[in-house]
XYZ file of C-alpha atoms in Angstrom:
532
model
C 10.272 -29.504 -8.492
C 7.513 -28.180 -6.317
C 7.804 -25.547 -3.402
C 7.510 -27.452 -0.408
C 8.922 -28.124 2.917
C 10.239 -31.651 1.007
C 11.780 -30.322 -1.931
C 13.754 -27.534 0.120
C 16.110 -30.866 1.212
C 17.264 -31.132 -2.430
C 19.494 -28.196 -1.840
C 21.153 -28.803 -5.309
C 18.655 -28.379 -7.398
C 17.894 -25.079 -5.604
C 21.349 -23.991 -6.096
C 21.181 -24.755 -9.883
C 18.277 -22.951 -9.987
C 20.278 -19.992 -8.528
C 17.263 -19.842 -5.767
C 18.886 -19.166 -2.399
C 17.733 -21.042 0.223
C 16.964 -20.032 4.073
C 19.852 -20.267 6.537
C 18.834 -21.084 9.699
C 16.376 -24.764 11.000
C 12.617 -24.241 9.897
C 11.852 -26.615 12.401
C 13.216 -25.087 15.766
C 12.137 -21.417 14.261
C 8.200 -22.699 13.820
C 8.666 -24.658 17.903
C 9.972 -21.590 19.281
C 7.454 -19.658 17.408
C 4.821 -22.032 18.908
C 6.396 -22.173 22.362
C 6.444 -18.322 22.563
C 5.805 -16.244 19.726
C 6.831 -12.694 19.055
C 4.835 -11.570 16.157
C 1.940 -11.727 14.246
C 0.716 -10.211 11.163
C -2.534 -9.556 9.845
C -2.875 -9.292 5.698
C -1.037 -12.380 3.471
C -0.873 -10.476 0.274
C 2.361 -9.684 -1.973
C 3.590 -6.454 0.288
C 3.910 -8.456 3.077
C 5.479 -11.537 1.675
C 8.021 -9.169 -0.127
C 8.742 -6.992 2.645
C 8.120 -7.852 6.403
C 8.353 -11.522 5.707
C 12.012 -11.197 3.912
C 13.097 -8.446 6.947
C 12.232 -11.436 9.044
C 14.086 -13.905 7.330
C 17.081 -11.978 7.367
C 17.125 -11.515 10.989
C 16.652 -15.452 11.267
C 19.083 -16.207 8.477
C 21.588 -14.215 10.639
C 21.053 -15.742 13.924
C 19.469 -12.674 15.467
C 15.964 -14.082 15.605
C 14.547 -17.140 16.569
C 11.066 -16.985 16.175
C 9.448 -16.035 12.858
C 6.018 -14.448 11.818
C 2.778 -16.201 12.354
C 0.520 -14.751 9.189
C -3.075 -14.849 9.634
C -6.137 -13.574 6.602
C -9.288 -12.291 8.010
C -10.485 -10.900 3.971
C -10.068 -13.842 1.632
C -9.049 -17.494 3.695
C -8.629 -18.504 0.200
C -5.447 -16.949 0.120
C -4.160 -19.225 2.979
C -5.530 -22.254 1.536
C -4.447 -22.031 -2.053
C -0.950 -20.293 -1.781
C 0.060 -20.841 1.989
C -0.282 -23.791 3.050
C -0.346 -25.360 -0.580
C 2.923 -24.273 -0.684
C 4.269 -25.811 3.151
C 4.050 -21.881 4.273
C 6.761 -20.974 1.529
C 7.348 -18.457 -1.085
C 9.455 -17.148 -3.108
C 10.401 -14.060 -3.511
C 11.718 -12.866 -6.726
C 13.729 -8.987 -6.298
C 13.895 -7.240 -9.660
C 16.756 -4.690 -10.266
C 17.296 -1.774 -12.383
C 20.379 -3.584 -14.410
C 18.114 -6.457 -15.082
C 19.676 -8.765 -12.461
C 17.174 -11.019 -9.730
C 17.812 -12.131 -6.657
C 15.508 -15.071 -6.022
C 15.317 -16.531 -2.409
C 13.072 -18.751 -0.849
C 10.753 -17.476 2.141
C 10.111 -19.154 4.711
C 9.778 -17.334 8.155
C 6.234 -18.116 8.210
C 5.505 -19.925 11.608
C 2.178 -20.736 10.731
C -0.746 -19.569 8.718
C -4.289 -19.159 9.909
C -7.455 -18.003 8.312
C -8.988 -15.521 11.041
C -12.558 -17.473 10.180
C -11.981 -20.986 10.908
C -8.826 -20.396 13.594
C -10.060 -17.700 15.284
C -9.944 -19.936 18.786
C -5.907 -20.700 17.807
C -4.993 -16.974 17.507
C -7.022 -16.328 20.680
C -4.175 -18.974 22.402
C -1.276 -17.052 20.717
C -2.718 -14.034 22.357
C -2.760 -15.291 25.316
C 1.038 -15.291 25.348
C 2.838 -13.231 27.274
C 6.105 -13.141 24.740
C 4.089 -11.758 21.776
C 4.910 -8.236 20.731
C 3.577 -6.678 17.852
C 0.587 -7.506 15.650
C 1.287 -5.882 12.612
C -1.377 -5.184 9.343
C -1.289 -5.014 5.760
C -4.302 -5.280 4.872
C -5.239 -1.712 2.705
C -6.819 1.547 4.001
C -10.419 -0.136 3.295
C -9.896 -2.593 5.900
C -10.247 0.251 8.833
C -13.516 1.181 7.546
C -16.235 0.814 10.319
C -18.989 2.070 7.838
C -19.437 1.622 4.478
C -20.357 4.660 1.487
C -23.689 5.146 2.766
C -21.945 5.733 6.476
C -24.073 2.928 8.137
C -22.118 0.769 9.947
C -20.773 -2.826 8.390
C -23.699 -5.546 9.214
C -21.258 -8.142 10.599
C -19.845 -5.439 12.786
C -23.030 -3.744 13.434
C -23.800 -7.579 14.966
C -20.576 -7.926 16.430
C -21.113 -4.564 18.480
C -24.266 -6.337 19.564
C -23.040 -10.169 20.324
C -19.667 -8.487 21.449
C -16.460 -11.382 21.811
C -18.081 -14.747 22.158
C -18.403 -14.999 17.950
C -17.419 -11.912 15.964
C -17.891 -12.008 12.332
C -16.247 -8.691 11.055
C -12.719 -8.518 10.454
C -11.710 -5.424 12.759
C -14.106 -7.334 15.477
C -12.352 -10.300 15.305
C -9.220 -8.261 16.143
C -10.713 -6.071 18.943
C -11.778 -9.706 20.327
C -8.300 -10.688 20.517
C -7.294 -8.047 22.187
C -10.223 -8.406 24.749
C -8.395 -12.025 25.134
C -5.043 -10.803 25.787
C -6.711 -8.037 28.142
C -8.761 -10.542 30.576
C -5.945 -12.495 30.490
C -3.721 -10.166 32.438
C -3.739 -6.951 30.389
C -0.692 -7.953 28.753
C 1.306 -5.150 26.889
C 1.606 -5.499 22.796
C 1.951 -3.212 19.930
C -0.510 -2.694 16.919
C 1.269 -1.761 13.977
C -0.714 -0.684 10.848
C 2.165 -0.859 8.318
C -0.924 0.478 5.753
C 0.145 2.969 2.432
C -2.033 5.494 4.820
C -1.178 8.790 6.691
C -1.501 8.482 10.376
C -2.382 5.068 9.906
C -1.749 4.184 13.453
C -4.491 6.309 14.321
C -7.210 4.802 11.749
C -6.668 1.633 13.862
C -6.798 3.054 17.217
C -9.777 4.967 16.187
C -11.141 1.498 15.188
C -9.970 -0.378 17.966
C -11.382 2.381 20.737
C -14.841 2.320 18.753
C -15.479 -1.497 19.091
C -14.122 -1.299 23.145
C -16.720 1.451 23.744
C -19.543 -0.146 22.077
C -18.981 -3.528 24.094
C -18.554 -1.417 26.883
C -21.410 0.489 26.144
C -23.710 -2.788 25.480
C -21.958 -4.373 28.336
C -20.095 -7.146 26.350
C -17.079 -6.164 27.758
C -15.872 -4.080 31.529
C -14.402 -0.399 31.770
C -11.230 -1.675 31.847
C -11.331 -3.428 28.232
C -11.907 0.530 26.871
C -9.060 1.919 29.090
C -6.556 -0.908 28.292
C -7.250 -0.305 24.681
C -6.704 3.675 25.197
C -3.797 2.852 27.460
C -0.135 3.516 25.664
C 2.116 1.948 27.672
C -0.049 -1.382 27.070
C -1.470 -0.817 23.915
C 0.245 1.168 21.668
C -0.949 1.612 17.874
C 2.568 3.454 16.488
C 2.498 5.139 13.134
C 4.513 3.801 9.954
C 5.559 4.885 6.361
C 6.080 2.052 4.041
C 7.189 2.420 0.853
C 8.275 -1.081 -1.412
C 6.737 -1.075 -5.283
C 5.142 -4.845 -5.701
C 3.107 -5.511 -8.074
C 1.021 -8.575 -8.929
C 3.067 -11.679 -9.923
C 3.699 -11.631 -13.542
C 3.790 -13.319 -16.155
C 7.072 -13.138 -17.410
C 8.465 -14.131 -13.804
C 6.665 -17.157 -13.538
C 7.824 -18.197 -16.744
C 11.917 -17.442 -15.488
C 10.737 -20.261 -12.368
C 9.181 -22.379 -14.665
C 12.184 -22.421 -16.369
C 14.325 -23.302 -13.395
C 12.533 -26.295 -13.340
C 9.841 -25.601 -10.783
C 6.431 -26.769 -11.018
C 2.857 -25.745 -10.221
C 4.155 -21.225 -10.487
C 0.830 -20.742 -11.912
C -1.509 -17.833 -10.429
C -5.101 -18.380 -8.896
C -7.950 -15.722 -8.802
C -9.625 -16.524 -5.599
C -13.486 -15.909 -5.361
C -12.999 -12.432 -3.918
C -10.885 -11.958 -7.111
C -7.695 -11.551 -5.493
C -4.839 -12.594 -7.377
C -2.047 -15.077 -5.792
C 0.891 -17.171 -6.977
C 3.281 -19.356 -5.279
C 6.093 -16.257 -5.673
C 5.834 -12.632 -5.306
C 7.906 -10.132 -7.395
C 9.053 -7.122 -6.166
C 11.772 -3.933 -6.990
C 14.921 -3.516 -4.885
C 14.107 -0.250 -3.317
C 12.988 -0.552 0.435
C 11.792 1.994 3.223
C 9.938 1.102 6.265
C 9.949 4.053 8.865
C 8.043 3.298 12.563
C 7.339 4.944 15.543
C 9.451 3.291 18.307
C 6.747 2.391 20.854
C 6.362 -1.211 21.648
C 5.205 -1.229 25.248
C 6.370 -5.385 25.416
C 9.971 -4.898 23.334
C 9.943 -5.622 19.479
C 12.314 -7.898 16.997
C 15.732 -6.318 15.998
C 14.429 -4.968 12.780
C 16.470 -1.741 13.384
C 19.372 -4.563 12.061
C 17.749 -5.022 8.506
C 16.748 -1.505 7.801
C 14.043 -0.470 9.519
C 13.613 3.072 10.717
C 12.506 3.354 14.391
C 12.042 7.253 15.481
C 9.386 9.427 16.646
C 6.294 9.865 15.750
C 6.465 13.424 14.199
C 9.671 12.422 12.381
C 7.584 9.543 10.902
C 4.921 12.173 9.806
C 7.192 13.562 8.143
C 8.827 11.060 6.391
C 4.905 9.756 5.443
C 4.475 13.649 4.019
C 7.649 13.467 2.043
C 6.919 10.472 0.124
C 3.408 10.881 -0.422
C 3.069 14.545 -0.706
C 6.290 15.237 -3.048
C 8.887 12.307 -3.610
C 6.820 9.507 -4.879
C 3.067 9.117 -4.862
C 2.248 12.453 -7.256
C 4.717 11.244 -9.908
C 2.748 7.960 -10.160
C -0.683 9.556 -10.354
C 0.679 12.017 -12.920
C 2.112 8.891 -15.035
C -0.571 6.749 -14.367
C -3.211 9.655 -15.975
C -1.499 10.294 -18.873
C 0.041 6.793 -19.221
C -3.873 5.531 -19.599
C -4.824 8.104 -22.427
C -1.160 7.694 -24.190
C -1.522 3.673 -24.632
C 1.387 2.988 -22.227
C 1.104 -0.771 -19.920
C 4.489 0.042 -18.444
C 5.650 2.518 -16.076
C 8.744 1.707 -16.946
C 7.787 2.250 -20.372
C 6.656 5.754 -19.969
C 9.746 7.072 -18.267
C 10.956 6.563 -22.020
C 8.868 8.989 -22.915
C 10.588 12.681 -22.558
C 7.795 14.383 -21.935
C 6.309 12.223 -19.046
C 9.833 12.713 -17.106
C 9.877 16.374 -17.743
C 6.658 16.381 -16.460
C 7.359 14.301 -13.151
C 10.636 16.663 -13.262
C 8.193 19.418 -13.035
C 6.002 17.451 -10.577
C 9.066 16.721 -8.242
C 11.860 19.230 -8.540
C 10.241 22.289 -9.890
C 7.125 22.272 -8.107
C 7.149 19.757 -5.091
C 10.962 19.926 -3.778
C 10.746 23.983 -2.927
C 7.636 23.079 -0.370
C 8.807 19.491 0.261
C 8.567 18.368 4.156
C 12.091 17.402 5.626
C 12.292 14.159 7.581
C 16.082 15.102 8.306
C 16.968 10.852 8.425
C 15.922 10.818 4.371
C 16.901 13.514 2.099
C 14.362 14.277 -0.070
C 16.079 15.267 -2.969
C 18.279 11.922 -2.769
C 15.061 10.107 -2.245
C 13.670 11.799 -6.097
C 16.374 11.080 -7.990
C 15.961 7.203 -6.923
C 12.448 7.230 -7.899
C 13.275 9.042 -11.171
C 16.664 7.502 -12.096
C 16.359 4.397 -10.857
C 12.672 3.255 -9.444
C 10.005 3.951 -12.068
C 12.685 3.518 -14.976
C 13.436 0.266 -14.176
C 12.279 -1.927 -16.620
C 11.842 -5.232 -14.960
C 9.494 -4.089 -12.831
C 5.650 -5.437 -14.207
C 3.850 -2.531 -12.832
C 1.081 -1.052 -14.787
C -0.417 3.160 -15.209
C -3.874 1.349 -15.103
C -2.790 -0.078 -11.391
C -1.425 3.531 -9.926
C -4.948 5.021 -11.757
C -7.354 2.964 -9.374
C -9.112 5.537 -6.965
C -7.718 8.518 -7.867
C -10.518 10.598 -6.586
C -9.176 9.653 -2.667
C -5.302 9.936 -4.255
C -5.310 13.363 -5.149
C -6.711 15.357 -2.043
C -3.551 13.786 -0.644
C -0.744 13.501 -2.601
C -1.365 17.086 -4.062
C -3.013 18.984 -1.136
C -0.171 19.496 0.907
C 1.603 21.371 -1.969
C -1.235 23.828 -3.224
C -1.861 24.438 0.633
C 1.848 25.607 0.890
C 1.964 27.764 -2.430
C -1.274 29.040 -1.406
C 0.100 30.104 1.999
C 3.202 31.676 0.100
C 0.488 33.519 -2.422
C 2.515 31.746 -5.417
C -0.380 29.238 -6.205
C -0.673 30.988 -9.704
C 3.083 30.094 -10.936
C 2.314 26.632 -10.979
C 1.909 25.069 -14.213
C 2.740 21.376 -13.922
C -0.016 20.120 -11.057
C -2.606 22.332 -12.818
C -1.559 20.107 -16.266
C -2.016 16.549 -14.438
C -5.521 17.751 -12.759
C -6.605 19.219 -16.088
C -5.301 15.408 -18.099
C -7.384 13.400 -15.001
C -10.334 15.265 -15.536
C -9.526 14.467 -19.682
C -8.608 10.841 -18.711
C -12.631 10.429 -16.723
C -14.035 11.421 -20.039
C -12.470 7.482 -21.023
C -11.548 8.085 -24.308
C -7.752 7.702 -24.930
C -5.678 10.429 -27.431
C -6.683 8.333 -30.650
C -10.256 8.510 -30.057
C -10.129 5.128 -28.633
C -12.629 4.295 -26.152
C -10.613 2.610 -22.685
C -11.681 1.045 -19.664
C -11.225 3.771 -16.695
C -9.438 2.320 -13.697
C -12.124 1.578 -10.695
C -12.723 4.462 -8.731
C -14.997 5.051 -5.998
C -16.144 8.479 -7.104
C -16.320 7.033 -10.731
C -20.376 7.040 -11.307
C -20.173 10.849 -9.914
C -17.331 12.338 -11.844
C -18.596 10.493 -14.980
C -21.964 11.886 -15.000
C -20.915 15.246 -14.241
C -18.333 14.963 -17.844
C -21.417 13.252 -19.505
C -21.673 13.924 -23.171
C -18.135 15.120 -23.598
C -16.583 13.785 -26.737
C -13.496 14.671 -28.315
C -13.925 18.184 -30.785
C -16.088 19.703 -28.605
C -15.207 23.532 -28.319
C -16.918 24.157 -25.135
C -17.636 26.280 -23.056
C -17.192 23.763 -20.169
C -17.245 25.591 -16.739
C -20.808 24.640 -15.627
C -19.726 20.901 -15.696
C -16.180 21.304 -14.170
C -16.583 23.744 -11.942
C -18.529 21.538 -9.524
C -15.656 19.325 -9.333
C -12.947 22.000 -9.529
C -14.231 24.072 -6.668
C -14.962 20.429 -4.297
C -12.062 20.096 -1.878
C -13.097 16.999 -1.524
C -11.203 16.339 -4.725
C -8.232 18.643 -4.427
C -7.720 19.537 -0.681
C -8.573 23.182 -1.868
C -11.257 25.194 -3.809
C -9.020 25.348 -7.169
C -10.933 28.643 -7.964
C -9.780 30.406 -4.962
C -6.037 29.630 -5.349
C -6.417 31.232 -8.979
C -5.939 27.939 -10.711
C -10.025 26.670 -12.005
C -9.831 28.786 -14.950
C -6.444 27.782 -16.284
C -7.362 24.032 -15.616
C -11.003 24.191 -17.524
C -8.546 26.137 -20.893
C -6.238 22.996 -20.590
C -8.759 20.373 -20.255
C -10.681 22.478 -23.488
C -7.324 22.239 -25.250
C -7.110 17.958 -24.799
C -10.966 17.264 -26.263
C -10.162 19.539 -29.565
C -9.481 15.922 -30.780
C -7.144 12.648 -31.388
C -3.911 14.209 -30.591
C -4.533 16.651 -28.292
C -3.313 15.256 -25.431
C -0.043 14.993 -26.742
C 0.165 18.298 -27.851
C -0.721 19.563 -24.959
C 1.465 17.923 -22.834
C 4.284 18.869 -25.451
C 3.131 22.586 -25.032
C 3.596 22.651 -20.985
C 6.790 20.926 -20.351
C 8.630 22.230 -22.715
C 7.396 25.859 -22.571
């Protein structure tokens, strides 16, 4: 059986397959959606299809929406073509829990799908409408970029600022052109959510969105107004968000459970821009979605499947929690070592006893004493679900070698915040557990794992940079090292502080010296901290 609009009729086979079916009439969902739509979301990948999709289809399943989500790609079309509409705008989405249970259910609150380069002139229509209420985006922190590494501005958007609305080519100027639509077409009132893994990431699109307007405006593409209807909050608003779902690629072992079932065609595609998609989407149980509550034109009821709506410092702080303490530097500290131990599995590695100490260490020893308090989560409720239940789980596919990608930008971040508050309290020198995780990424850039095995290093931005400053490091080397870490020890850029200053270079540089005496060392090493 393949997924398709068709094959949803033979609800038996479904059933048998233990593959729940939607609840409410595609049909009248995707005419009301057409008629006057509510919402539409920028960024098809797995996040969304896990998360915003299945809050959607909840609220429809339940009667308490009748309009779904129209999806639209502006990075890779080839996503629409080859797992959207291949598919009738379905998916399924396959929820993995901790006791080794699935819930499988098929998606399908997808109104319509549109590739932002050939249907530009249909999204233009949709807003038009005066019913729609949110544009929403998943579609990674990269995607706000106006410039690239060498700060000169994108060339289709540098042409874009030129030609202005009548044919962007960019991604973020195809958006700032439908807003000009929706703005000469009465200044109609709509909210643009970035639901982005970013802090403040309403303000990276704002920030986007008020750079295009002034350009046009500047170049005379666009009126006066344009600029102050896009800096206007009670017509535009761009609220913040924290998001926080685990979803890795589709795997392997998941397709093969479908297959199974009897379904047909679950194989993956690599599109030309080398993104990965499937007909399904696997995902862990766990779900948070926190927003600022400002939607100048109303929103959906998503307040009635779990969503968060509060202000905007109570979102910061929820954002802060996460990535600063709760989640985000346990991954990067498992993902490190994970690499250089041989571990594929995160799951795997909270096996390991001295990985959990050391998140332990990471989370209740060291992050939970300086943690920031959202009041509507408890932090320390939120830790033990990462560490009892989240990252042990092991039905969930996801990789160290996945959290490792760009941990140059990761760190400043989801460590900062912490060395900032012990340095504040003058207590930077009792830590001992962050100091071990920057000392094993530094030992993790030199790409040889604890048995002397050379490994591929996760991509990273800053990769070329770090790696030629560690150049001709190999393991049994006695040192001294200072002259080539100290560059990177003392670079905020890396850390959020100058390590030196908070009386924590030195002890790194003695740590790192202690993981290159040779195969093994890692280990030890790690052995030594958490346990002493």
């Amino acid at each position: 059986m393949k997924l398709s609009a068709e094959s949803l009729k033979n609800t038996a086979f479904w059933e048998k397959a233990g593959i729940t079916l939607p609840r409410f009439n595609r049909e009248e969902m995707i005419s009301a959606s057409k008629t006057a739509p509510k919402w539409v979301h920028f960024g098809a990948g797995n996040i969304f299809r896990a998360f915003p999709a299945a809050l959607m289809q909840q609220l429809l399943n339940e009667g308490i929406e009748t309009t779904g989500i129209i999806v639209a790609e502006g990075y890779d079309g080839e996503i629409i073509d080859k797992s959207f509409k291949a598919s009738d705008n379905l998916s399924i989405l396959v929820t993995l829990k901790s006791d080794g249970s699935t819930d499988k259910q098929v998606i399908a609150s997808f109104a319509s799908s549109l590739r932002m380069d050939k249907e530009l002139a249909v999204l233009k229509e949709i807003f038009k409408k005066p019913s729609l209420q949110m544009a929403s985006f998943t579609i990674t922190e990269k995607g706000y970029s106006l410039t690239g590494r060498d700060g000169a501005l994108f060339p289709d958007l540098a042409d874009d600022l030129k030609t202005g609305t009548s044919a962007p080519k960019s991604y973020l100027g195809r958006i700032a052109c439908l807003l000009h639509e929706r703005y000469i077409n009465g200044a109609l009132p709509i909210a643009m959510v970035s639901m982005d893994n970013c802090s403040h990431n309403g303000d990276i699109l704002f920030s986007a969105m008020e750079a295009i307007a002034k350009a046009w405006t500047e170049n005379k593409k666009a009126d006066a107004g344009f600029l102050n209807y896009i800096r206007d909050k009670s017509k535009v608003s761009f609220p913040w968000s924290m998001i926080d779902k685990i979803t890795p690629r589709p795997d392997e072992s998941v397709r093969e459970m479908l297959l199974s079932a009897g379904l047909e065609e679950m194989q993956g595609v690599i599109t030309e821009k080398n993104t990965y998609i499937a007909p399904f989407v696997n995902a862990e149980e766990t779900q948070y979605l926190v927003i600022e509550d400002a939607f100048p034109n109303g929103r959906p009821a998503l307040e009635k499947a779990g969503v968060l709506f509060t202000n905007k410092e109570t979102v910061d702080r929820v954002e802060k929690m996460k990535v600063c303490t709760c989640l985000n530097p346990l991954h990067t500290s498992l993902a490190v070592f994970g690499c250089m131990l041989g571990y594929t599995r995160i799951s795997e590695e909270m096996k390991d006893d001295d990985l959990v100490k050391l998140i332990k260490g990471i989370g209740y020893t060291e992050g939970l004493p300086v943690v920031t308090d959202p009041l509507i989560i408890k932090p320390r409720d939120f830790i033990d679900q990462v560490i009892n239940v989240r990252l042990p789980n092991p039905f969930m596919p996801d990789a160290p070698q996945r959290i490792a990608m760009d941990t140059s930008l990761k760190i400043p971040i989801r460590f900062g915040e912490t060395l900032k508050a012990y340095k504040e309290k003058g207590s930077s020198k009792d830590l001992k557990f962050i100091p071990l995780v920057f000392a094993g990424w530094l030992r993790y850039l030199v790409g040889i794992n604890d048995k002397g095995e050379i490994f591929e290093v996760s991509p990273d931005p800053n990769y070329e940079t770090l790696s030629a400053a560690l150049s001709g490091i190999t393991l049994g080397q006695t040192g001294p090292f200072t002259a080539k870490l100290k560059p990177i020890l003392s670079n905020p850029v890396y850390f959020g502080v100058n390590l030196y200053e908070i009386g924590l270079g030195e002890r790194i540089e003695d740590l790192f010296k202690q993981m290159v005496a040779g195969t093994g060392a890692v280990r030890k090493v790690l052995n030594e901290v958490v346990r002493g």
